[in-house]
mmCIF file of C-alpha atoms in Angstrom:
data_model
loop_
_atom_site.group_PDB
_atom_site.id
_atom_site.type_symbol
_atom_site.label_atom_id
_atom_site.label_comp_id
_atom_site.label_asym_id
_atom_site.label_seq_id
_atom_site.Cartn_x
_atom_site.Cartn_y
_atom_site.Cartn_z
ATOM 1 C CA MET A 1 0.000 0.000 0.000
ATOM 2 C CA ILE A 2 1.328 3.421 -0.991
ATOM 3 C CA HIS A 3 0.308 6.017 1.572
ATOM 4 C CA ALA A 4 -0.272 9.684 0.873
ATOM 5 C CA TYR A 5 2.702 10.901 2.937
ATOM 6 C CA ASP A 6 5.088 9.898 5.715
ATOM 7 C CA LYS A 7 3.297 8.393 8.717
ATOM 8 C CA VAL A 8 5.291 10.596 11.094
ATOM 9 C CA TYR A 9 2.971 13.486 10.152
ATOM 10 C CA LEU A 10 -0.276 11.513 10.377
ATOM 11 C CA ASP A 11 -1.282 12.176 13.994
ATOM 12 C CA LYS A 12 -0.846 15.925 13.641
ATOM 13 C CA ALA A 13 -2.601 15.908 10.257
ATOM 14 C CA ARG A 14 -5.643 14.213 11.792
ATOM 15 C CA ILE A 15 -5.827 16.753 14.589
ATOM 16 C CA VAL A 16 -5.475 19.644 12.145
ATOM 17 C CA LEU A 17 -8.239 18.409 9.831
ATOM 18 C CA GLY A 18 -10.526 17.606 12.729
ATOM 19 C CA ARG A 19 -10.062 21.008 14.302
ATOM 20 C CA MET A 20 -10.510 22.690 10.921
ATOM 21 C CA LEU A 21 -14.001 21.251 10.475
ATOM 22 C CA ASP A 22 -14.968 21.821 14.091
ATOM 23 C CA PHE A 23 -13.956 25.495 13.955
ATOM 24 C CA ALA A 24 -15.525 26.133 10.545
ATOM 25 C CA VAL A 25 -18.866 24.640 11.576
ATOM 26 C CA TYR A 26 -19.242 25.672 15.207
ATOM 27 C CA GLU A 27 -17.512 29.023 15.292
ATOM 28 C CA LEU A 28 -17.773 30.352 11.734
ATOM 29 C CA LYS A 29 -21.184 28.715 11.192
ATOM 30 C CA TYR A 30 -20.416 27.004 7.889
ATOM 31 C CA ASP A 31 -22.315 23.964 6.696
ATOM 32 C CA ILE A 32 -19.804 21.106 6.717
ATOM 33 C CA THR A 33 -20.382 20.287 3.035
ATOM 34 C CA GLU A 34 -20.071 23.925 2.009
ATOM 35 C CA PHE A 35 -16.798 24.391 3.844
ATOM 36 C CA PHE A 36 -15.292 21.129 2.639
ATOM 37 C CA GLU A 37 -16.047 22.172 -0.933
ATOM 38 C CA LEU A 38 -14.145 25.403 -0.230
ATOM 39 C CA PHE A 39 -11.289 23.352 1.205
ATOM 40 C CA ILE A 40 -11.089 21.405 -2.055
ATOM 41 C CA SER A 41 -11.587 24.330 -4.447
ATOM 42 C CA SER A 42 -9.028 26.481 -2.616
ATOM 43 C CA GLY A 43 -6.202 24.092 -3.511
ATOM 44 C CA VAL A 44 -5.359 23.643 0.170
ATOM 45 C CA ALA A 45 -6.768 20.110 0.095
ATOM 46 C CA ARG A 46 -4.321 19.142 -2.657
ATOM 47 C CA ARG A 47 -1.412 20.487 -0.651
ATOM 48 C CA PHE A 48 -2.631 18.593 2.420
ATOM 49 C CA GLU A 49 -3.106 15.263 0.654
ATOM 50 C CA HIS A 50 0.281 15.549 -1.063
ATOM 51 C CA GLY A 51 1.966 15.862 2.323
ATOM 52 C CA GLU A 52 3.049 19.487 2.186
ATOM 53 C CA PHE A 53 4.753 20.045 5.520
ATOM 54 C CA THR A 54 3.575 23.638 5.958
ATOM 55 C CA VAL A 55 -0.054 22.528 5.757
ATOM 56 C CA LEU A 56 0.127 19.196 7.587
ATOM 57 C CA VAL A 57 2.040 20.310 10.643
ATOM 58 C CA GLY A 58 2.859 23.959 10.050
ATOM 59 C CA MET A 59 -0.644 25.224 10.776
ATOM 60 C CA SER A 60 -3.301 24.684 13.387
ATOM 61 C CA GLY A 61 -6.776 23.705 12.270
ATOM 62 C CA VAL A 62 -7.944 27.258 12.910
ATOM 63 C CA GLU A 63 -5.147 28.688 10.775
ATOM 64 C CA LEU A 64 -6.046 26.221 8.047
ATOM 65 C CA VAL A 65 -9.624 27.515 7.998
ATOM 66 C CA TYR A 66 -8.423 31.071 7.440
ATOM 67 C CA GLU A 67 -5.969 29.859 4.789
ATOM 68 C CA VAL A 68 -8.839 28.213 2.895
ATOM 69 C CA LEU A 69 -11.029 31.307 3.101
ATOM 70 C CA GLU A 70 -8.188 33.569 1.995
ATOM 71 C CA LYS A 71 -7.443 31.355 -1.026
ATOM 72 C CA VAL A 72 -11.063 31.512 -2.219
ATOM 73 C CA GLY A 73 -11.298 35.265 -1.631
ATOM 74 C CA ILE A 74 -13.581 35.283 1.405
ATOM 75 C CA LYS A 75 -12.696 37.861 4.017
ATOM 76 C CA VAL A 76 -13.833 37.233 7.573
ATOM 77 C CA GLU A 77 -12.968 38.851 10.855
ATOM 78 C CA ARG A 78 -10.644 36.645 12.825
ATOM 79 C CA ILE A 79 -12.023 35.532 16.162
ATOM 80 C CA LYS A 80 -10.458 33.923 19.171
ATOM 81 C CA PRO A 81 -11.117 30.178 18.937
ATOM 82 C CA LYS A 82 -12.888 28.265 21.667
ATOM 83 C CA TYR A 83 -11.923 24.709 22.417
ATOM 84 C CA THR A 84 -14.646 22.253 23.340
ATOM 85 C CA ALA A 85 -13.965 19.679 26.024
ATOM 86 C CA ASP A 86 -15.281 16.796 23.939
ATOM 87 C CA ARG A 87 -14.644 16.004 20.311
ATOM 88 C CA SER A 88 -17.589 16.984 18.109
ATOM 89 C CA GLU A 89 -18.918 14.867 15.273
ATOM 90 C CA GLU A 90 -17.291 17.334 12.883
ATOM 91 C CA TYR A 91 -13.937 16.981 14.634
ATOM 92 C CA TRP A 92 -14.175 13.200 14.416
ATOM 93 C CA THR A 93 -15.153 13.422 10.744
ATOM 94 C CA GLY A 94 -12.002 15.365 9.873
ATOM 95 C CA TRP A 95 -9.856 13.224 12.179
ATOM 96 C CA ALA A 96 -11.090 9.959 10.621
ATOM 97 C CA LEU A 97 -11.138 11.302 7.064
ATOM 98 C CA ALA A 98 -7.506 12.413 7.316
ATOM 99 C CA TYR A 99 -6.573 8.838 8.216
ATOM 100 C CA TYR A 100 -8.589 7.398 5.332
ATOM 101 C CA GLN A 101 -7.019 9.772 2.836
ATOM 102 C CA TRP A 102 -3.541 8.912 4.121
ATOM 103 C CA GLU A 103 -4.312 5.188 4.023
ATOM 104 C CA THR A 104 -5.670 5.126 0.457
ATOM 105 C CA ALA A 105 -3.826 8.106 -1.097
ATOM 106 C CA LEU A 106 -7.104 9.019 -2.805
ATOM 107 C CA SER A 107 -7.775 12.712 -3.234
ATOM 108 C CA PHE A 108 -10.277 14.335 -0.897
ATOM 109 C CA ALA A 109 -12.292 15.326 -3.964
ATOM 110 C CA GLU A 110 -12.580 11.726 -5.134
ATOM 111 C CA ILE A 111 -13.430 10.463 -1.658
ATOM 112 C CA VAL A 112 -16.312 12.873 -1.060
ATOM 113 C CA HIS A 113 -17.508 12.499 -4.649
ATOM 114 C CA CYS A 114 -18.147 8.827 -3.890
ATOM 115 C CA VAL A 115 -18.976 9.170 -0.179
ATOM 116 C CA PRO A 116 -20.331 12.661 0.633
ATOM 117 C CA ILE A 117 -18.908 14.203 3.770
ATOM 118 C CA LYS A 118 -22.262 14.228 5.549
ATOM 119 C CA GLU A 119 -22.467 10.489 4.912
ATOM 120 C CA ILE A 120 -19.024 10.155 6.472
ATOM 121 C CA GLN A 121 -20.155 12.271 9.420
ATOM 122 C CA ALA A 122 -23.157 9.969 9.841
ATOM 123 C CA LEU A 123 -20.699 7.126 10.561
ATOM 124 C CA TYR A 124 -19.755 8.851 13.820
ATOM 125 C CA SER A 125 -22.040 6.501 15.674
ATOM 126 C CA PRO A 126 -20.890 3.791 16.187
ATOM 127 C CA TYR A 127 -17.491 4.148 14.477
ATOM 128 C CA HIS A 128 -16.062 6.793 16.808
ATOM 129 C CA GLU A 129 -15.921 4.064 19.455
ATOM 130 C CA MET A 130 -14.258 1.522 17.159
ATOM 131 C CA ASP A 131 -10.761 0.965 15.882
ATOM 132 C CA ILE A 132 -9.978 3.217 12.921
ATOM 133 C CA ARG A 133 -9.445 0.135 10.750
ATOM 134 C CA GLN A 134 -13.141 -0.674 11.035
ATOM 135 C CA PHE A 135 -13.957 2.809 9.778
ATOM 136 C CA VAL A 136 -11.565 2.271 6.850
ATOM 137 C CA ASP A 137 -13.236 -1.041 5.994
ATOM 138 C CA ARG A 138 -16.672 0.590 6.014
ATOM 139 C CA MET A 139 -15.465 3.485 3.882
ATOM 140 C CA ASN A 140 -13.982 1.027 1.390
ATOM 141 C CA GLU A 141 -17.348 -0.730 1.127
ATOM 142 C CA LEU A 142 -19.168 2.560 0.494
ATOM 143 C CA TYR A 143 -16.543 3.663 -2.012
ATOM 144 C CA ARG A 144 -16.759 0.433 -3.999
ATOM 145 C CA VAL A 145 -20.567 0.649 -4.133
ATOM 146 C CA ALA A 146 -20.353 4.236 -5.405
ATOM 147 C CA LYS A 147 -17.595 3.387 -7.882
ATOM 148 C CA PRO A 148 -18.118 -0.191 -9.062
ATOM 149 C CA GLU A 149 -16.024 0.212 -12.218
ATOM 150 C CA THR A 150 -12.273 -0.293 -12.218
ATOM 151 C CA ASN A 151 -9.927 2.514 -13.221
ATOM 152 C CA LEU A 152 -8.886 0.470 -16.241
ATOM 153 C CA LYS A 153 -12.465 0.252 -17.510
ATOM 154 C CA LEU A 154 -13.173 3.939 -16.897
ATOM 155 C CA ILE A 155 -9.995 5.064 -18.663
ATOM 156 C CA ARG A 156 -10.595 2.647 -21.553
ATOM 157 C CA GLN A 157 -14.143 3.920 -21.998
ATOM 158 C CA ARG A 158 -13.012 7.550 -21.874
ATOM 159 C CA ALA A 159 -10.520 6.696 -24.618
ATOM 160 C CA GLY A 160 -13.382 5.309 -26.720
ATOM 161 C CA LEU A 161 -11.836 1.844 -27.017
ATOM 162 C CA SER A 162 -13.461 -1.564 -26.784
ATOM 163 C CA GLN A 163 -11.686 -4.286 -24.847
ATOM 164 C CA ARG A 164 -10.668 -5.925 -28.108
ATOM 165 C CA GLN A 165 -9.282 -2.683 -29.513
ATOM 166 C CA LEU A 166 -7.285 -2.090 -26.353
ATOM 167 C CA ALA A 167 -5.917 -5.623 -26.590
ATOM 168 C CA GLU A 168 -4.834 -5.002 -30.179
ATOM 169 C CA TRP A 169 -3.237 -1.645 -29.374
ATOM 170 C CA SER A 170 -1.495 -2.747 -26.201
ATOM 171 C CA GLY A 171 -0.599 -6.365 -26.913
ATOM 172 C CA VAL A 172 -2.240 -7.486 -23.646
ATOM 173 C CA PRO A 173 -4.613 -10.456 -24.190
ATOM 174 C CA VAL A 174 -8.278 -9.445 -24.312
ATOM 175 C CA ARG A 175 -9.160 -12.128 -21.739
ATOM 176 C CA THR A 176 -6.648 -10.630 -19.323
ATOM 177 C CA ILE A 177 -8.153 -7.167 -19.792
ATOM 178 C CA GLN A 178 -11.606 -8.616 -19.114
ATOM 179 C CA GLN A 179 -10.353 -10.285 -15.938
ATOM 180 C CA TYR A 180 -8.829 -7.032 -14.677
ATOM 181 C CA GLU A 181 -12.013 -5.092 -15.392
ATOM 182 C CA GLN A 182 -14.209 -7.713 -13.732
ATOM 183 C CA ARG A 183 -11.791 -7.934 -10.777
ATOM 184 C CA GLN A 184 -11.263 -11.628 -11.422
ATOM 185 C CA LYS A 185 -7.590 -10.676 -11.393
ATOM 186 C CA ASN A 186 -6.047 -7.954 -9.246
ATOM 187 C CA ILE A 187 -4.516 -5.375 -11.564
ATOM 188 C CA ASN A 188 -2.332 -4.177 -8.680
ATOM 189 C CA LYS A 189 -0.514 -7.510 -8.971
ATOM 190 C CA ALA A 190 -0.277 -7.444 -12.754
ATOM 191 C CA GLN A 191 3.007 -7.977 -14.555
ATOM 192 C CA ALA A 192 4.882 -4.696 -14.807
ATOM 193 C CA GLU A 193 5.154 -5.258 -18.552
ATOM 194 C CA TYR A 194 1.373 -5.460 -18.915
ATOM 195 C CA LEU A 195 0.846 -2.286 -16.885
ATOM 196 C CA VAL A 196 3.320 -0.380 -19.039
ATOM 197 C CA MET A 197 1.760 -1.688 -22.247
ATOM 198 C CA LEU A 198 -1.741 -0.712 -21.112
ATOM 199 C CA SER A 199 -0.687 2.723 -19.896
ATOM 200 C CA GLN A 200 1.084 3.475 -23.166
ATOM 201 C CA ALA A 201 -1.955 2.411 -25.198
ATOM 202 C CA LEU A 202 -4.262 4.532 -23.032
ATOM 203 C CA CYS A 203 -1.868 7.513 -22.737
ATOM 204 C CA CYS A 204 -1.994 7.484 -18.944
ATOM 205 C CA GLU A 205 0.330 6.793 -16.038
ATOM 206 C CA VAL A 206 0.719 3.264 -14.669
ATOM 207 C CA GLN A 207 -0.521 4.391 -11.268
ATOM 208 C CA ASP A 208 -3.748 5.640 -12.860
ATOM 209 C CA LEU A 209 -4.642 2.009 -13.608
ATOM 210 C CA LEU A 210 -4.075 0.767 -10.072
ATOM 211 C CA GLU A 211 -6.932 0.293 -7.620
ATOM 212 C CA LYS A 212 -6.367 2.213 -4.375
ATOM 213 C CA VAL A 213 -9.337 0.670 -2.593
#
């Protein structure tokens, strides 16, 4: 499994994302979906998920909120943050989501496209009392339901190729392509030669064909 960034930053990253959502919702009165969309559109989410040190551990969650708002051109008066004694559902949502993003290396945009953030928040009970791995397993189930097609199939279809045409262009047997697309074979364990041949035929990167969940 290739993680999004070095694990040494993970604990702080989870705290930062959790506090970001808590502060945005409870103190700046944003809807959680609205603010998370700003987080993504601002470009800050991309920096976070790519492991940029200044975002992961160089800012508090409160500072991250103001960074997001500044990047999207929203000016707000800065207020002194309050710190609740107990973790809110929003805090847990950011805390758990940061782990899931690190674990899968999916982008935040792709995650919430398949599993909306309010649906993730709704997992608070009972998952906030469980091991984080159980949350990851549940998220993987929801993600696969929302995105049943493999990356290979989606990229092939976007290229306008049939399975047989892709086989002819790439040199990979059509039956093998069918098995990858139907998940009868794990493309993540495919021969490196096949992955290169497919990526060249589809004009994409090898990692674009791999399944992260």
